[in-house]
CSV table of C-alpha atoms in Angstrom, one decimal:
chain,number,residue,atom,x,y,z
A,1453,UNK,CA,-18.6,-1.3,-56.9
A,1454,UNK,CA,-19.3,-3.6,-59.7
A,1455,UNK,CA,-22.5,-5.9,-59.5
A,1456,UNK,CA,-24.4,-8.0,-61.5
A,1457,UNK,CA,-26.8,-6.5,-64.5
A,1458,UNK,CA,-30.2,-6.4,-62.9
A,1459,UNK,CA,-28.8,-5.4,-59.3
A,1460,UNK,CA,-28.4,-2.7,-57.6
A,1461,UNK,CA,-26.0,-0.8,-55.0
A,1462,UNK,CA,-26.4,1.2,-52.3
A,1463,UNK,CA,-24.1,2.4,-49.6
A,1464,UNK,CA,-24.4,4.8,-46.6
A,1465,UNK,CA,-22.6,7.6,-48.9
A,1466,UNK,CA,-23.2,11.2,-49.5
A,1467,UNK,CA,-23.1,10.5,-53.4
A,1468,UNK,CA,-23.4,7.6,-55.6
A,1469,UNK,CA,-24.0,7.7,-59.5
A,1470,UNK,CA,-24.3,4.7,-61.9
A,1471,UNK,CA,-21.7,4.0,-64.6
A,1472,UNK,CA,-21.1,1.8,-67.0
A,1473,UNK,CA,-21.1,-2.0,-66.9
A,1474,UNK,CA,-23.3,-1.8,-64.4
A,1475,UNK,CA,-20.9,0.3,-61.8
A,1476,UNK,CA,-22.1,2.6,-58.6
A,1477,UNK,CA,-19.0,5.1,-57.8
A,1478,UNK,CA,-19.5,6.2,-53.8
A,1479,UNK,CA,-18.5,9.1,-52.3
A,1480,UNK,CA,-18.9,10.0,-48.8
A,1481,UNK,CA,-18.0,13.4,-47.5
A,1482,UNK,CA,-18.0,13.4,-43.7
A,1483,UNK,CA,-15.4,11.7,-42.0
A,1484,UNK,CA,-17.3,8.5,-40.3
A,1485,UNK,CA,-15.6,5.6,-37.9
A,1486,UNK,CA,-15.8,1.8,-39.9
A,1487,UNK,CA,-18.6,0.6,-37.9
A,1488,UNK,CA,-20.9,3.3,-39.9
A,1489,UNK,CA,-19.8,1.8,-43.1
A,1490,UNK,CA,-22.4,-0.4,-45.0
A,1491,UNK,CA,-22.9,-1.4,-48.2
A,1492,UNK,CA,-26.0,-3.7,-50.0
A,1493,UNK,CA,-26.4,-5.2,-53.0
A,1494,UNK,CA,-29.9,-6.6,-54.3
A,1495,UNK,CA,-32.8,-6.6,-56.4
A,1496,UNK,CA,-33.8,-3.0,-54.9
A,1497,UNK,CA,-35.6,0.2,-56.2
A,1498,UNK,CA,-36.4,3.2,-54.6
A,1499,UNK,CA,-38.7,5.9,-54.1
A,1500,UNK,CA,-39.1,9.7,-53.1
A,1501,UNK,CA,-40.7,10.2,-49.7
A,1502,UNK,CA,-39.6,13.7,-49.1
A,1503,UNK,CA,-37.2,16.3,-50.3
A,1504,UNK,CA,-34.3,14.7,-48.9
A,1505,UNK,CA,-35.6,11.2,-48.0
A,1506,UNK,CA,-36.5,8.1,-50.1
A,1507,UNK,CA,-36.7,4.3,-49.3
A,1508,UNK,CA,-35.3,1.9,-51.0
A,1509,UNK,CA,-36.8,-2.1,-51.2
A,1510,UNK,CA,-36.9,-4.9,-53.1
A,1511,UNK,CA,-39.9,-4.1,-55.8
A,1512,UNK,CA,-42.6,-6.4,-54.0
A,1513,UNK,CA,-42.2,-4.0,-51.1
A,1514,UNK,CA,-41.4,-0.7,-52.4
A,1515,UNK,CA,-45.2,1.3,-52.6
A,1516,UNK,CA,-46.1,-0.5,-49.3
A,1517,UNK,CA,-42.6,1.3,-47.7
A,1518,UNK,CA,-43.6,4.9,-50.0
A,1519,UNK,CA,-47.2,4.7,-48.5
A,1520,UNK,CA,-45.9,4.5,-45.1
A,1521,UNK,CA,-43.0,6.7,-44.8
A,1522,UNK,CA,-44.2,9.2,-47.6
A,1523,UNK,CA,-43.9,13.0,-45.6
A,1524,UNK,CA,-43.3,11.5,-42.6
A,1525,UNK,CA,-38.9,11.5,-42.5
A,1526,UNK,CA,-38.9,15.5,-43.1
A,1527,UNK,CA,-41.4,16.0,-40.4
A,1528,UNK,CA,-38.5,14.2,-38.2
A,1529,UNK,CA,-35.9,15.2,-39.3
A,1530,UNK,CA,-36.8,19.2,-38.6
A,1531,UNK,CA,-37.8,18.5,-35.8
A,1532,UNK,CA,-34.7,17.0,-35.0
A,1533,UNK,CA,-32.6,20.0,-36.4
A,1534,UNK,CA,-34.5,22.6,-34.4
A,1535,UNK,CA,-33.6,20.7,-31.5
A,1536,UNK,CA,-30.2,19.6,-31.9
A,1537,UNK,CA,-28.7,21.7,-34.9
A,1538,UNK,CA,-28.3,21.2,-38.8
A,1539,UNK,CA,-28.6,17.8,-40.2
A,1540,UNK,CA,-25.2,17.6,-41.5
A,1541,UNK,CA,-25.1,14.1,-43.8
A,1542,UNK,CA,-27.2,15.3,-46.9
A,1543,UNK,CA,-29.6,13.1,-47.3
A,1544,UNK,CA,-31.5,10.6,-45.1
A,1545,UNK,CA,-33.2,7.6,-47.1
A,1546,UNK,CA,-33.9,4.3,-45.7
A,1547,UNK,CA,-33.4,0.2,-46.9
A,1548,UNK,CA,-36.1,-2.2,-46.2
A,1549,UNK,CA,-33.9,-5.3,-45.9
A,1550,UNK,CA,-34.7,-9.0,-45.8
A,1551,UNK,CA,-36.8,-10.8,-42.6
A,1552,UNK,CA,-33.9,-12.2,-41.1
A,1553,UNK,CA,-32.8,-8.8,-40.4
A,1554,UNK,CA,-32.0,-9.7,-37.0
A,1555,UNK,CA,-32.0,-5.5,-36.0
A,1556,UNK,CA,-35.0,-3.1,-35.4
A,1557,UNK,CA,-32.4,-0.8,-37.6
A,1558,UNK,CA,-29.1,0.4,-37.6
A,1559,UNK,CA,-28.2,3.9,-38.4
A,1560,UNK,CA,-26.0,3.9,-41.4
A,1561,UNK,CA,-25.5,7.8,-42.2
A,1562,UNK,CA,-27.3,8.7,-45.2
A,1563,UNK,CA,-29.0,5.1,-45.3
A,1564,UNK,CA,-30.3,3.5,-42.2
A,1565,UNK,CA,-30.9,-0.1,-42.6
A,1566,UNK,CA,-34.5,-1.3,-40.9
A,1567,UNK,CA,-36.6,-4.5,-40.6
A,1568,UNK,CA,-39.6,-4.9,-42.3
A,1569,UNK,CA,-41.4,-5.6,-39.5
A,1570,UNK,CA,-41.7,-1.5,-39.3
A,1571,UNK,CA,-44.4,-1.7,-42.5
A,1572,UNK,CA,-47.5,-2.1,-40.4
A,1573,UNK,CA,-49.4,-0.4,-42.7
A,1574,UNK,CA,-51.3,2.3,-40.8
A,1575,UNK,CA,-48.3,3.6,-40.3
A,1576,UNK,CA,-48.2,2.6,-36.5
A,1577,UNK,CA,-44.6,2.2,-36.1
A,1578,UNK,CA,-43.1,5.1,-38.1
A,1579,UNK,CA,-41.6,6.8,-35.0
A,1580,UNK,CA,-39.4,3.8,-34.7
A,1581,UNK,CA,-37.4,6.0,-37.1
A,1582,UNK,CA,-37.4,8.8,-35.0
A,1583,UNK,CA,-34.7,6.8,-32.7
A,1584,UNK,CA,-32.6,6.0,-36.1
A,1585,UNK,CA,-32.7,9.5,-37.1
A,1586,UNK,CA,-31.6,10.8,-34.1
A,1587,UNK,CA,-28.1,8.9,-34.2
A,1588,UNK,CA,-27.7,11.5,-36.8
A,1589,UNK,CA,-26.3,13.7,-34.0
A,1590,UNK,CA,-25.5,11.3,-31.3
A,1591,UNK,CA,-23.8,8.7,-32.8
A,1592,UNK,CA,-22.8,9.1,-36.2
A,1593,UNK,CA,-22.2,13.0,-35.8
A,1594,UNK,CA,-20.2,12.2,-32.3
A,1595,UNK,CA,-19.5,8.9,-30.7
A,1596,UNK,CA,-18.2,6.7,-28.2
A,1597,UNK,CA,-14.6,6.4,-28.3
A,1598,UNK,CA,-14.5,2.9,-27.2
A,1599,UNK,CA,-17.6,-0.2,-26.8
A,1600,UNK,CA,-17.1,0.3,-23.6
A,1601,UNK,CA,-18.5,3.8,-23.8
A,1602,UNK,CA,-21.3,2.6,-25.8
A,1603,UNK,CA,-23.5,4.4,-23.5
A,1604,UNK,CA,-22.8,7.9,-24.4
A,1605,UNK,CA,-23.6,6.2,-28.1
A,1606,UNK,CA,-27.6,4.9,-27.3
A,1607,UNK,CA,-28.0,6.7,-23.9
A,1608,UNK,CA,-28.1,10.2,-25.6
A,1609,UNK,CA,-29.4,8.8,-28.8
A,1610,UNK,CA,-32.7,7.8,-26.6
A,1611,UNK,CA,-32.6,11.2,-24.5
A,1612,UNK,CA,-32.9,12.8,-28.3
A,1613,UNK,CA,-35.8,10.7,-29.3
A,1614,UNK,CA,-37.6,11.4,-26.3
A,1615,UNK,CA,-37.1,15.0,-27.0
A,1616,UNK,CA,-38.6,14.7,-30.8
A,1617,UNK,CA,-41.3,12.5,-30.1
A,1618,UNK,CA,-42.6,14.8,-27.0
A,1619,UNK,CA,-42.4,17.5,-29.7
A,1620,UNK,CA,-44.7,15.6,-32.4
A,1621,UNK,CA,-46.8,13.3,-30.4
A,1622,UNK,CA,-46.8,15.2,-27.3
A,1623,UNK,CA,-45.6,14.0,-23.4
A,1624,UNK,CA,-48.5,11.7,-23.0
A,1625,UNK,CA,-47.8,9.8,-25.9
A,1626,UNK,CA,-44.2,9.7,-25.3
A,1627,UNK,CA,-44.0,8.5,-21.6
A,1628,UNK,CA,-46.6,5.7,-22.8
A,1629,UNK,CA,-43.5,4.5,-25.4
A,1630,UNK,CA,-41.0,4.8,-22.2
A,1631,UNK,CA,-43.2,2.9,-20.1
A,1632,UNK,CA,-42.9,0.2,-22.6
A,1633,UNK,CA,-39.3,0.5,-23.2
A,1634,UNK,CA,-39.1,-0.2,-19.0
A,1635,UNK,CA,-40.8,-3.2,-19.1
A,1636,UNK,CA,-38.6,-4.5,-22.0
A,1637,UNK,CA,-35.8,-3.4,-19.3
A,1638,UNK,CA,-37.2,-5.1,-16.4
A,1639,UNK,CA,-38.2,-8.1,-18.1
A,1640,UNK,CA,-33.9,-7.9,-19.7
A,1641,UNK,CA,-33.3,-7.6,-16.0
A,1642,UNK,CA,-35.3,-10.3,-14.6
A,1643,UNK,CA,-33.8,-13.0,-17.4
A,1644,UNK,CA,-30.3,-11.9,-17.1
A,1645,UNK,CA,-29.8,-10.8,-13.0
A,1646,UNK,CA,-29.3,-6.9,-12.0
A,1647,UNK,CA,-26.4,-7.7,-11.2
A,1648,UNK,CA,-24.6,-9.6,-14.8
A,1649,UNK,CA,-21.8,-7.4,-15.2
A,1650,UNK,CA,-23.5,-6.2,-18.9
A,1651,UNK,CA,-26.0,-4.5,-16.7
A,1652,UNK,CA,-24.4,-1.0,-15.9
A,1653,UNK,CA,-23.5,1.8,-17.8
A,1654,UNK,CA,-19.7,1.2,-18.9
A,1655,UNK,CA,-19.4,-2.1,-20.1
A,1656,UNK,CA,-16.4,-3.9,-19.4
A,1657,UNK,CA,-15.0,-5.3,-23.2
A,1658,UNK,CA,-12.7,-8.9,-22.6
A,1659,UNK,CA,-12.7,-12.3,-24.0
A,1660,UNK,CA,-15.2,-14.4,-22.4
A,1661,UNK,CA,-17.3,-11.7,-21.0
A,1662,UNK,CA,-19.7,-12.0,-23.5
A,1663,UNK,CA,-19.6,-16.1,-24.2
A,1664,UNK,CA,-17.6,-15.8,-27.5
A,1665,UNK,CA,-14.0,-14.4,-28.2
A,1666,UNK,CA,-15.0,-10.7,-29.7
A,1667,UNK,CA,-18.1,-8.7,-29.7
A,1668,UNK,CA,-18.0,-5.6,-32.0
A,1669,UNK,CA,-20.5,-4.0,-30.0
A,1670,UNK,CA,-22.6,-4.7,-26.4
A,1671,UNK,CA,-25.9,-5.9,-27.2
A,1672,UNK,CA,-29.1,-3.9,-26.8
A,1673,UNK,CA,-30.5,-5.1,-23.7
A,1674,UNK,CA,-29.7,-2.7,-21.3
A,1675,UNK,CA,-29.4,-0.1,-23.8
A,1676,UNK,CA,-32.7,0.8,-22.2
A,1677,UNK,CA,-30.7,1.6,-18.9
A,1678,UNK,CA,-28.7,4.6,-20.5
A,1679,UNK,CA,-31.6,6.0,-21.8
A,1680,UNK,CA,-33.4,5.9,-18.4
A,1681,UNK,CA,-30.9,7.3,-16.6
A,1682,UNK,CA,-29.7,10.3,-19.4
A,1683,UNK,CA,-33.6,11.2,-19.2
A,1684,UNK,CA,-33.5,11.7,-15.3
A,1685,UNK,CA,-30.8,14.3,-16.1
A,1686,UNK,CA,-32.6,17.5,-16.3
A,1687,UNK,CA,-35.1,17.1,-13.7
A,1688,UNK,CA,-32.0,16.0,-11.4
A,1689,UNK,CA,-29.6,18.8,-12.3
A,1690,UNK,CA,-27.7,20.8,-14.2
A,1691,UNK,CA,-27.2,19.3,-17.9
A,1692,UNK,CA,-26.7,21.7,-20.8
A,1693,UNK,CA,-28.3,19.0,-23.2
A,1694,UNK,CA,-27.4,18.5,-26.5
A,1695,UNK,CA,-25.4,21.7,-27.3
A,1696,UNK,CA,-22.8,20.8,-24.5
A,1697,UNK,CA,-22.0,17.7,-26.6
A,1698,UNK,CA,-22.6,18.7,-30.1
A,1699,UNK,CA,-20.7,22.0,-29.9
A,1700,UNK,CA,-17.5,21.0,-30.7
A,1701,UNK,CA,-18.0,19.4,-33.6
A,1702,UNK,CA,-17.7,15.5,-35.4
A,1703,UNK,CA,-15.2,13.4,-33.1
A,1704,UNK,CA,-15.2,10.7,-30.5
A,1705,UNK,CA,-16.6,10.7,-26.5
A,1706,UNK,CA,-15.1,9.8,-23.7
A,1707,UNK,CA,-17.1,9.3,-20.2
A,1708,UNK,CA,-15.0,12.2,-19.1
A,1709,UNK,CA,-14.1,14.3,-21.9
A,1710,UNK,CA,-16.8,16.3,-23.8
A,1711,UNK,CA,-20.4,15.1,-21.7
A,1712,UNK,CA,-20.3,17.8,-19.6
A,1713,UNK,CA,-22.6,16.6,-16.9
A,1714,UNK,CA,-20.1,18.2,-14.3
A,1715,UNK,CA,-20.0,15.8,-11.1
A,1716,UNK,CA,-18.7,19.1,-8.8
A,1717,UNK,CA,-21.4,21.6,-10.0
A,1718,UNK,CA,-23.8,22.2,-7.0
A,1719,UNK,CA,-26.4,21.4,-8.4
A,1720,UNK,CA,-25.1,18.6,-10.4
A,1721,UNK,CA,-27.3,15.0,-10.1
A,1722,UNK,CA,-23.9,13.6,-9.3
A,1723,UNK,CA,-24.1,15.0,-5.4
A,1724,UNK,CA,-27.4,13.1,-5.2
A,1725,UNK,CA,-27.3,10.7,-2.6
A,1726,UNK,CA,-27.2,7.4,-3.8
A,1727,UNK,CA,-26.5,8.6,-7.4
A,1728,UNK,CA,-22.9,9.2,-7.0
A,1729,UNK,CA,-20.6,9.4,-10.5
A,1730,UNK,CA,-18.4,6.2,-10.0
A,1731,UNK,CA,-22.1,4.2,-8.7
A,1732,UNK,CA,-23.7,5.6,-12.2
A,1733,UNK,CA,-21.2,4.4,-14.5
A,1734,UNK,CA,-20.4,1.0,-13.1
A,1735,UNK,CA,-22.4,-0.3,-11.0
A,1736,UNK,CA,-25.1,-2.7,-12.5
A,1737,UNK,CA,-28.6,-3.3,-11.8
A,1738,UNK,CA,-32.1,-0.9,-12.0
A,1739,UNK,CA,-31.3,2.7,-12.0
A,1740,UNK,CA,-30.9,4.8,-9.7
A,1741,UNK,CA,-33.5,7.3,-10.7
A,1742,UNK,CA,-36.2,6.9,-13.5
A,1743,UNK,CA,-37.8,9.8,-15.7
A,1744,UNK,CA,-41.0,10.4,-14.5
A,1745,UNK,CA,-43.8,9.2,-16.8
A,1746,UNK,CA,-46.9,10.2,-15.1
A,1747,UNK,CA,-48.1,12.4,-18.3
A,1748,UNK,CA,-48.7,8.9,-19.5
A,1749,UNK,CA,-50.6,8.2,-17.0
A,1750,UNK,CA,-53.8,9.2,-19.0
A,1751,UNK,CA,-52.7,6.3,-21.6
A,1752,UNK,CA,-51.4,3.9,-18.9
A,1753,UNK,CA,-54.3,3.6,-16.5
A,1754,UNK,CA,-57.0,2.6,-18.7
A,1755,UNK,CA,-54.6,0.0,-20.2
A,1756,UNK,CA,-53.6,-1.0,-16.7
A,1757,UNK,CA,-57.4,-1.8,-15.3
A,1758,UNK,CA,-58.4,-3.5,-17.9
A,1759,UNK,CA,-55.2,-6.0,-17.8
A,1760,UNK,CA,-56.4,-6.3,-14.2
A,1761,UNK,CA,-60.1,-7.2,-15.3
A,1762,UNK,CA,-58.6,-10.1,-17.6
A,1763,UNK,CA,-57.0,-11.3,-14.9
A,1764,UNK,CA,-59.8,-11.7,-12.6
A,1765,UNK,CA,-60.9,-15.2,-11.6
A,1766,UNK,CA,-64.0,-14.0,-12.1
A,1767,UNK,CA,-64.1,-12.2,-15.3
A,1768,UNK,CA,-66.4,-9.6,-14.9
A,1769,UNK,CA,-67.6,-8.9,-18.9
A,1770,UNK,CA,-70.1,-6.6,-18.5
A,1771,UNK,CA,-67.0,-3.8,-17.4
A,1772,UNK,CA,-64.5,-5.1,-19.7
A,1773,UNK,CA,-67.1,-4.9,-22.9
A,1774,UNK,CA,-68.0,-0.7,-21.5
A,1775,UNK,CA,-64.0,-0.5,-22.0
A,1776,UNK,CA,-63.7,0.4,-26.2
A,1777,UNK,CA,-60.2,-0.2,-27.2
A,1778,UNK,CA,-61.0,0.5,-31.0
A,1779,UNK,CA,-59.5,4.0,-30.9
A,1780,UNK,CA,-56.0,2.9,-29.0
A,1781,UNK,CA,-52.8,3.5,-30.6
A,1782,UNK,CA,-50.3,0.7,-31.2
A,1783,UNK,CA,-48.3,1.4,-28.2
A,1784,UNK,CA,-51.4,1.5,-26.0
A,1785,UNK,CA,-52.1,-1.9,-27.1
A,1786,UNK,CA,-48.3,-2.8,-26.6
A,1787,UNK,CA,-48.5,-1.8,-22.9
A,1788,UNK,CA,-51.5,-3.5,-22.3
A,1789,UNK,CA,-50.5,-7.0,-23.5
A,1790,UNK,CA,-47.2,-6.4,-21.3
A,1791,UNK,CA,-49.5,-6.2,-18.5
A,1792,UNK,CA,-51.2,-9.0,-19.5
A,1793,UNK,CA,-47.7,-11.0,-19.9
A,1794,UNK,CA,-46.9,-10.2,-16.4
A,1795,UNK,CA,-49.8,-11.3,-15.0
A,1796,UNK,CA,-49.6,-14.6,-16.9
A,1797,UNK,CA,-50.2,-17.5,-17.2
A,1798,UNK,CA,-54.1,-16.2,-16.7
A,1799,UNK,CA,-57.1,-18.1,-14.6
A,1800,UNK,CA,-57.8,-20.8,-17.1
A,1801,UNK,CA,-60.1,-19.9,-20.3
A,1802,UNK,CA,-59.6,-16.1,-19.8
A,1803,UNK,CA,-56.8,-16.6,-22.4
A,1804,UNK,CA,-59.1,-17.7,-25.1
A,1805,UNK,CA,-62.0,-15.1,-24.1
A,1806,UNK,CA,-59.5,-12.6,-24.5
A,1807,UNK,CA,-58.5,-13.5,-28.2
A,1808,UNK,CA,-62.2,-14.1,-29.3
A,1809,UNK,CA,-62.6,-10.7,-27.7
A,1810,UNK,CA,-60.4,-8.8,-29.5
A,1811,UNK,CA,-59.1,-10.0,-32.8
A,1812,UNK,CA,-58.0,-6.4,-33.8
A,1813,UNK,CA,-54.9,-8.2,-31.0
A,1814,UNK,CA,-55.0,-11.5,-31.4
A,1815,UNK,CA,-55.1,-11.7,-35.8
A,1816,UNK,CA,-53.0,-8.4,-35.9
A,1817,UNK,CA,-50.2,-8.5,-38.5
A,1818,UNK,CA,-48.4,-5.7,-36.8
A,1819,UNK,CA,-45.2,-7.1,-35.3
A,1820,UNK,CA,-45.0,-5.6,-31.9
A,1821,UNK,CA,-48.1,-6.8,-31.3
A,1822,UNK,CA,-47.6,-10.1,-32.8
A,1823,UNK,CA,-44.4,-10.6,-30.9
A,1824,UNK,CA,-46.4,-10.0,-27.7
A,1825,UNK,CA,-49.4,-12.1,-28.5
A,1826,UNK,CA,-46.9,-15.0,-29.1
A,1827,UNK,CA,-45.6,-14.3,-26.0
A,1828,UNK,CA,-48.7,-14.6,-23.9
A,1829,UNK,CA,-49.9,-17.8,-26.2
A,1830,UNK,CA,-46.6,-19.4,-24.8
A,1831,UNK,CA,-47.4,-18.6,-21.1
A,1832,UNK,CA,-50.7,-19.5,-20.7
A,1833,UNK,CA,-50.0,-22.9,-22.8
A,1834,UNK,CA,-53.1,-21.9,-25.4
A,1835,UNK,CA,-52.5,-24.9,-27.5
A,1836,UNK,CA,-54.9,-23.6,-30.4
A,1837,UNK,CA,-52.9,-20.8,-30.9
A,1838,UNK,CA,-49.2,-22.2,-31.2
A,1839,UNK,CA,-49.8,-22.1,-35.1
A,1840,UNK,CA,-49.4,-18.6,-34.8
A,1841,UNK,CA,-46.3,-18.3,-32.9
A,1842,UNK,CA,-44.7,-21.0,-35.5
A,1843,UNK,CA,-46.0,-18.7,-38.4
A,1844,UNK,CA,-44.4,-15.4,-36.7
A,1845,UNK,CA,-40.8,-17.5,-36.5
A,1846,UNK,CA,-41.1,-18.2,-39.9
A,1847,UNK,CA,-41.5,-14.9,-41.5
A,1848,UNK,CA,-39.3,-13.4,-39.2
């Protein structure tokens, strides 16, 4: 690839070196389907993060990305190898793209593509990653054979993220993230109707399904659903995990080729009653069976009373200033604004109390919380604070 003198190129490649005339050869080893191919050309350097790791940005944005991300891929991606076997694509490094990245990231082997939404700068969204870098193995290392199968694609991709996160951040922590991944899912459902044929499992692909002629892929939204329902599998029944799927090397899934979630095994989740093979697969709606999130619980409750005190008619301020939210973790914060949402629009004035309460929510530049903040703003009509949502559009 031959770009202009000053630019650079990158691709999702095992290799790459610069020649001449300002030419970057590629080589990628591992045999990969088109959708994984990507390549970006820009105004972009780079920096080491880890052994095996570095991010690459545009220069006004490349020691903000190495301060976050520096020792924190490696950490991942053993994690990730212990569970589910050797990271086979070399290296794993990481392009900060533009705003109007419309994607949380997409999982180009060798070089996932992200927003840059994820450079909070406490490092508060880092384990977004962890869901990126475990397409490593479910995904990019195996995948669906058709977009119709999509779900074997992001269902086990989730299950795997669940599994490394639980390993760094412990259950608590993990089931807190789930929890607000399920209200992403209900409030999906709720906009769209369980029963839109997009929300089940296998997604039927045909011209006018979708509202245009061809989708390349199914869109996110009930992506959510897949994951729910792969992380019920243990606790329901027999399911090998990831060896059963990875053992037989780089190649394409079917629903009923190499998953080998038997539906005769006795003790398979399949015999369930209610959670029968053909219902799973196509049939839309709320799952069947949800992973249980009550080590959470210690996260969640807290969170959950004191959305309750803001929605009093009666704000009672005495208990809501004894409750200190300074030590919560982004995605403590994140599940108490969705409480907050879904309660909305408020008893009049609580809104405002709320933001002159807590500015570490209502001024934060981090983008989940932002996003939800916005949200709430809209619901509860706060006039004063529409500047802000017109300011997130914008840089976003």
């Amino acid at each position: 690839v031959q770009v202009p003198e000053g630019f650079t190129a990158v691709m999702s490649a095992t290799s790459w070196e610069k020649q001449k005339d300002n030419t970057f050869v590629f080589k990628m080893s591992q045999p990969i389907p088109s959708y994984l191919i990507a390549l970006a050309v820009g105004d972009i350097v780079s920096a080491d993060v880890g052994p095996r790791s570095r991010v690459w940005a545009e220069p006004c944005l490349i020691e903000a990305a190495r301060k976050e991300y520096d020792g924190v891929i490696e950490e991942f991606l053993a994690v990730g190898e212990r569970l589910f076997g050797p990271y086979v694509w070399g290296r794993y490094d990481i392009l900060f793209m533009p705003p109007s990245f419309p994607f949380g990231g997409m999982e180009n082997p060798c070089l996932t593509f992200v927003t840059p939404c994820l450079l909070a700068g406490d490092r508060s969204l880092v384990d977004v990653i962890i869901h990126e870098i475990s397409h490593s193995w479910f995904g990019n290392l195996v995948t669906n054979a058709t977009w119709g199968e999509f779900w074997l694609n992001e269902g086990f991709t989730m299950y795997a993220q669940r599994r490394i996160s639980t390993e760094i951040y412990g259950s608590a922590y993990t089931c807190l993230e789930a929890a607000t991944g399920r209200a992403l899912l209900r409030q999906h459902m709720d906009n769209t109707g369980e029963d839109h044929p997009l929300n089940k499992l296998r997604v039927v692909i045909e011209p006018g399904l979708w509202g245009v002629p061809v989708l390349p892929q199914p869109a996110g939204g009930s992506g959510g659903r897949r994951g729910a329902v792969l992380c019920s599998l243990p606790s329901l029944g027999r399911f090998g995990g990831a060896g059963d799927i990875l053992g037989e090397g780089t190649g394409c899934l079917g629903s009923h080729a190499r998953c080998r979630v038997h539906k005769t095994h006795p003790s398979s989740p399949f015999l369930t009653a209610g959670f029968e093979f053909d219902r799973w697969l196509n049939t839309p709606g709320w799952p069947p069976y949800l992973p249980d999130l009550s080590p959470g619980e210690q996260l969640m409750k807290p969170a959950d009373e004191l959305a309750e005190l803001w929605a009093a008619d009666g704000l009672n301020m005495e208990v809501i200033e004894a409750v200190d939210i300074t030590a919560w973790r982004t995605y403590q914060l994140v599940y108490f604004l969705d409480q907050v949402l879904q309660k909305s629009p408020l008893p009049e004035g609580n809104v405002e109390r709320l933001s002159k309460m807590y500015p570490k929510i209502s001024k934060a530049q981090n983008a989940e919380l932002r996003l939800r903040w916005c949200q709430i703003v809209l619901k509860n009509n706060l006039e004063a604070e529409y500047s802000k949502v017109k300011d997130f559009l914008h840089s976003q």
